[in-house]
C-alpha cells in the first residue's frame, strides 16, 4: 500500500432473510387482524425489527398502526392494497420492506382464495389460522385448510401451518367441540386465546396486550405456547436454509 493512502474498501452490510408469518382464514370475523397486530407486538417486544403488511381492503391493521404511540416498540407498516392500486403491481410493496426487517406479519382479507391465496403462501414461511368456536367456522376452516394444501405454492414448498383457537370461553361445550375438531386436523393446535375486552381496549389505542404495563397473567400464559412454537419453527427453517 502506498504510504499516506487510506484504502477505501466498500463496507458490505448483509441482512438475514426475514421470517414471514401469514395470518389467514377465508372466513371473516375470526379475529385475523387482532391476531396479526398482537403478533407483531410480540415480535417487536422481543426486540425484532418487525413489519406488518396489511392486505385487507378495510385497512384495519393500518388504522391500528396510525394510533400506535411512538413510545412503544416500533412496528413498520405497509398498506399493500393501496400500494397495489397506486402502482398496478401486486409485488411492488415487497421493495418497501426495510432491509433490517427480521419478522414480517401479513394480515389478510376475508374471502382469500385461488391465486391470491397461492401468491401469499409463496411469500410466507409460516401460516397461522385463527378459528373461533362455532360449527360454521369449523367447517369453513376445514375447507380453507384443504384449499391451502392444494395451492400450487404449497405443493411446491410446504410451509409450516398451525391453528390458534380465538375468542374462546373455556369450560364450555363449544370450546370442547372446537378443541376436539382441531386435534383431529393433524395440524399443530398451539394455543387458545380467550374472549376478553383486553384485546378491544388495546386495539383502540394501537396497543397489543403485551404492551400494557400491567399485563393480565392469563394473556401471558396463552401467548407463551404460540411464541415458543413460532421461535422453534423459525429456528428449524433457518437451519434448513443454510
Short mmCIF file of C-alpha atoms in Angstrom, two decimals:
data_model
loop_
_atom_site.label_atom_id
_atom_site.label_comp_id
_atom_site.label_asym_id
_atom_site.label_seq_id
_atom_site.Cartn_x
_atom_site.Cartn_y
_atom_site.Cartn_z
CA UNK A 1 0.00 0.00 0.00
CA UNK A 2 1.30 3.47 -0.86
CA UNK A 3 2.31 5.47 2.22
CA UNK A 4 -0.26 8.03 3.29
CA UNK A 5 -3.09 6.48 1.24
CA UNK A 6 -6.05 5.05 3.14
CA UNK A 7 -7.71 2.10 1.48
CA UNK A 8 -11.39 2.81 0.83
CA UNK A 9 -12.77 -0.71 0.81
CA UNK A 10 -16.55 -0.69 0.48
CA UNK A 11 -18.39 -1.80 3.60
CA UNK A 12 -20.87 -4.51 2.77
CA UNK A 13 -23.82 -4.96 5.13
CA UNK A 14 -25.82 -8.15 4.78
CA UNK A 15 -29.15 -8.99 6.38
CA UNK A 16 -30.64 -12.37 7.13
CA UNK A 17 -33.84 -13.13 5.27
CA UNK A 18 -36.86 -12.07 7.30
CA UNK A 19 -39.22 -14.69 8.64
CA UNK A 20 -42.73 -14.18 7.23
CA UNK A 21 -45.84 -15.18 9.15
CA UNK A 22 -49.16 -15.19 7.29
CA UNK A 23 -52.33 -14.86 9.37
CA UNK A 24 -55.11 -16.21 7.19
CA UNK A 25 -58.56 -17.75 7.05
CA UNK A 26 -61.10 -17.26 4.27
CA UNK A 27 -63.84 -16.88 6.90
CA UNK A 28 -64.42 -13.34 8.13
CA UNK A 29 -64.93 -12.48 11.79
CA UNK A 30 -62.38 -14.93 13.19
CA UNK A 31 -60.03 -12.24 14.53
CA UNK A 32 -57.27 -12.25 11.91
CA UNK A 33 -56.36 -8.58 12.37
CA UNK A 34 -56.38 -8.79 16.16
CA UNK A 35 -54.10 -11.81 16.00
CA UNK A 36 -51.81 -10.21 13.38
CA UNK A 37 -51.41 -6.91 15.25
CA UNK A 38 -50.79 -8.64 18.58
CA UNK A 39 -48.31 -11.00 16.97
CA UNK A 40 -46.41 -8.02 15.55
CA UNK A 41 -46.36 -6.52 19.06
CA UNK A 42 -44.94 -9.73 20.50
CA UNK A 43 -42.11 -9.77 17.96
CA UNK A 44 -41.37 -6.07 18.50
CA UNK A 45 -41.27 -6.60 22.27
CA UNK A 46 -38.72 -9.37 21.69
CA UNK A 47 -36.51 -6.75 20.03
CA UNK A 48 -37.11 -7.98 16.49
CA UNK A 49 -37.34 -5.42 13.69
CA UNK A 50 -40.92 -6.01 12.61
CA UNK A 51 -43.02 -5.09 9.59
CA UNK A 52 -46.80 -5.50 9.46
CA UNK A 53 -48.25 -5.86 5.94
CA UNK A 54 -51.96 -5.11 5.55
CA UNK A 55 -53.65 -6.83 2.59
CA UNK A 56 -57.19 -6.21 3.86
CA UNK A 57 -59.12 -3.52 1.90
CA UNK A 58 -60.68 -2.45 5.22
CA UNK A 59 -57.15 -1.45 6.32
CA UNK A 60 -57.88 -2.14 9.99
CA UNK A 61 -54.25 -3.06 10.74
CA UNK A 62 -53.08 0.15 9.04
CA UNK A 63 -55.54 2.23 11.09
CA UNK A 64 -54.31 0.47 14.24
CA UNK A 65 -50.70 1.36 13.41
CA UNK A 66 -51.65 5.03 12.99
CA UNK A 67 -52.89 5.03 16.59
CA UNK A 68 -49.70 3.46 17.92
CA UNK A 69 -47.61 5.65 20.21
CA UNK A 70 -44.01 6.44 19.29
CA UNK A 71 -43.10 5.40 22.85
CA UNK A 72 -44.00 1.78 22.08
CA UNK A 73 -41.68 -0.66 20.27
CA UNK A 74 -41.62 0.32 16.59
CA UNK A 75 -43.62 -1.68 14.05
CA UNK A 76 -43.20 -0.72 10.40
CA UNK A 77 -46.34 -0.81 8.29
CA UNK A 78 -47.15 -1.40 4.63
CA UNK A 79 -50.68 -0.94 3.26
CA UNK A 80 -50.34 -3.44 0.43
CA UNK A 81 -53.79 -2.84 -1.06
CA UNK A 82 -53.17 0.89 -1.53
CA UNK A 83 -49.68 0.23 -2.89
CA UNK A 84 -51.07 -2.25 -5.39
CA UNK A 85 -53.74 0.16 -6.59
CA UNK A 86 -51.26 3.03 -6.85
CA UNK A 87 -48.68 1.14 -8.92
CA UNK A 88 -50.76 -1.52 -10.61
CA UNK A 89 -48.30 -4.15 -9.37
CA UNK A 90 -49.10 -6.91 -6.90
CA UNK A 91 -45.45 -7.19 -5.82
CA UNK A 92 -44.23 -3.58 -5.56
CA UNK A 93 -44.87 -3.46 -1.79
CA UNK A 94 -42.08 -6.03 -1.28
CA UNK A 95 -39.47 -3.46 -2.21
CA UNK A 96 -40.59 -1.20 0.64
CA UNK A 97 -39.90 -3.68 3.45
CA UNK A 98 -36.99 -2.22 5.48
CA UNK A 99 -33.82 -4.21 4.81
CA UNK A 100 -33.21 -4.81 8.50
CA UNK A 101 -36.62 -6.44 8.98
CA UNK A 102 -36.41 -9.71 10.91
CA UNK A 103 -40.11 -10.53 11.24
CA UNK A 104 -42.92 -9.90 8.78
CA UNK A 105 -46.55 -10.38 9.81
CA UNK A 106 -49.08 -10.45 6.97
CA UNK A 107 -52.73 -9.63 7.66
CA UNK A 108 -55.21 -10.88 5.06
CA UNK A 109 -58.79 -10.17 3.99
CA UNK A 110 -61.80 -12.45 4.27
CA UNK A 111 -62.60 -14.44 1.15
CA UNK A 112 -58.98 -15.29 0.42
CA UNK A 113 -58.96 -17.95 -2.31
CA UNK A 114 -57.33 -19.08 -5.53
CA UNK A 115 -54.34 -17.26 -6.98
CA UNK A 116 -54.36 -14.60 -4.26
CA UNK A 117 -54.04 -17.28 -1.59
CA UNK A 118 -51.34 -19.14 -3.52
CA UNK A 119 -49.33 -15.94 -4.02
CA UNK A 120 -49.35 -15.14 -0.31
CA UNK A 121 -48.44 -18.73 0.59
CA UNK A 122 -45.45 -18.46 -1.76
CA UNK A 123 -44.26 -15.39 0.14
CA UNK A 124 -44.64 -16.94 3.60
CA UNK A 125 -42.68 -19.28 5.86
CA UNK A 126 -45.45 -19.95 8.38
CA UNK A 127 -49.25 -19.78 8.26
CA UNK A 128 -51.30 -19.17 11.41
CA UNK A 129 -55.01 -19.92 11.06
CA UNK A 130 -57.34 -18.44 13.70
CA UNK A 131 -60.58 -20.35 14.31
CA UNK A 132 -63.43 -19.40 16.62
CA UNK A 133 -65.70 -21.94 18.37
CA UNK A 134 -68.72 -22.27 16.09
CA UNK A 135 -69.88 -25.04 13.78
CA UNK A 136 -69.87 -22.70 10.77
CA UNK A 137 -66.30 -21.59 11.46
CA UNK A 138 -65.05 -25.12 11.96
CA UNK A 139 -66.48 -26.21 8.61
CA UNK A 140 -65.03 -23.14 6.94
CA UNK A 141 -61.61 -23.81 8.49
CA UNK A 142 -61.62 -27.37 7.15
CA UNK A 143 -62.39 -26.16 3.63
CA UNK A 144 -59.76 -23.41 3.86
CA UNK A 145 -57.02 -25.78 5.02
CA UNK A 146 -57.88 -28.20 2.22
CA UNK A 147 -57.69 -25.40 -0.34
CA UNK A 148 -54.44 -24.10 1.13
CA UNK A 149 -52.79 -27.51 0.80
CA UNK A 150 -53.90 -27.75 -2.82
CA UNK A 151 -52.42 -24.40 -3.88
CA UNK A 152 -49.55 -24.53 -6.32
CA UNK A 153 -47.31 -22.63 -3.89
CA UNK A 154 -47.90 -25.08 -1.04
CA UNK A 155 -47.39 -28.11 -3.27
CA UNK A 156 -44.08 -26.65 -4.47
CA UNK A 157 -42.87 -25.70 -0.98
CA UNK A 158 -44.92 -26.73 2.03
CA UNK A 159 -44.83 -24.06 4.72
CA UNK A 160 -45.42 -24.66 8.41
CA UNK A 161 -49.07 -24.39 9.49
CA UNK A 162 -50.58 -24.00 12.94
CA UNK A 163 -54.05 -23.28 14.28
CA UNK A 164 -54.99 -20.85 17.05
CA UNK A 165 -58.36 -21.07 18.78
CA UNK A 166 -59.59 -17.49 19.10
CA UNK A 167 -62.19 -15.74 21.27
CA UNK A 168 -62.77 -18.83 23.36
CA UNK A 169 -64.65 -19.28 26.59
CA UNK A 170 -63.15 -22.24 28.36
CA UNK A 171 -65.26 -24.84 30.14
CA UNK A 172 -67.98 -24.53 27.51
CA UNK A 173 -69.33 -27.17 25.13
CA UNK A 174 -68.41 -25.02 22.12
CA UNK A 175 -64.75 -24.84 23.19
CA UNK A 176 -64.68 -28.57 23.91
CA UNK A 177 -66.05 -29.23 20.41
CA UNK A 178 -63.54 -26.86 18.86
CA UNK A 179 -60.62 -28.49 20.69
CA UNK A 180 -61.67 -31.95 19.52
CA UNK A 181 -62.08 -30.65 15.98
CA UNK A 182 -58.63 -29.00 15.95
CA UNK A 183 -56.97 -32.08 17.41
CA UNK A 184 -58.43 -34.13 14.54
CA UNK A 185 -56.94 -31.83 11.88
CA UNK A 186 -53.44 -33.22 12.48
CA UNK A 187 -52.11 -29.65 12.40
CA UNK A 188 -50.40 -28.13 15.44
CA UNK A 189 -53.04 -26.56 17.69
CA UNK A 190 -50.73 -24.29 19.61
CA UNK A 191 -52.89 -22.16 21.89
CA UNK A 192 -56.33 -20.80 22.72
CA UNK A 193 -56.86 -17.08 23.22
CA UNK A 194 -59.73 -16.18 25.50
CA UNK A 195 -62.63 -13.87 24.69
CA UNK A 196 -61.77 -10.70 26.60
CA UNK A 197 -62.18 -6.94 26.31
CA UNK A 198 -58.41 -6.52 26.82
CA UNK A 199 -57.91 -7.02 23.08
CA UNK A 200 -60.60 -4.48 22.25
CA UNK A 201 -59.18 -1.86 24.61
CA UNK A 202 -55.65 -2.47 23.33
CA UNK A 203 -56.73 -2.18 19.71
CA UNK A 204 -58.46 1.15 20.30
CA UNK A 205 -55.12 2.75 21.18
CA UNK A 206 -52.66 0.99 18.87
CA UNK A 207 -51.57 -1.37 21.64
CA UNK A 208 -51.14 -5.11 21.81
CA UNK A 209 -51.96 -6.84 25.08
CA UNK A 210 -48.21 -7.31 25.62
CA UNK A 211 -47.80 -3.50 25.63
CA UNK A 212 -49.79 -2.90 28.82
CA UNK A 213 -47.67 -2.00 31.82
CA UNK A 214 -49.75 -4.38 33.88
CA UNK A 215 -50.38 -7.46 31.80
CA UNK A 216 -53.01 -9.95 32.83
CA UNK A 217 -51.26 -13.24 33.63
CA UNK A 218 -53.82 -15.12 31.52
CA UNK A 219 -52.67 -13.36 28.34
CA UNK A 220 -49.04 -14.17 29.10
CA UNK A 221 -49.96 -17.79 29.75
CA UNK A 222 -51.93 -18.07 26.49
CA UNK A 223 -49.38 -16.37 24.22
CA UNK A 224 -46.34 -18.24 25.53
CA UNK A 225 -47.10 -21.54 23.69
CA UNK A 226 -47.63 -19.72 20.39
CA UNK A 227 -44.41 -17.71 20.65
CA UNK A 228 -42.44 -20.79 21.72
CA UNK A 229 -43.80 -22.77 18.76
CA UNK A 230 -43.04 -19.91 16.36
CA UNK A 231 -39.48 -19.42 17.62
CA UNK A 232 -38.78 -23.16 17.47
CA UNK A 233 -40.23 -23.43 13.96
CA UNK A 234 -38.27 -20.39 12.77
CA UNK A 235 -35.03 -21.87 14.08
CA UNK A 236 -35.74 -25.06 12.12
CA UNK A 237 -36.48 -23.06 8.96
CA UNK A 238 -33.28 -21.04 9.33
CA UNK A 239 -31.29 -24.24 9.86
CA UNK A 240 -32.73 -25.69 6.66
CA UNK A 241 -31.82 -22.52 4.73
CA UNK A 242 -28.13 -22.92 5.48
#
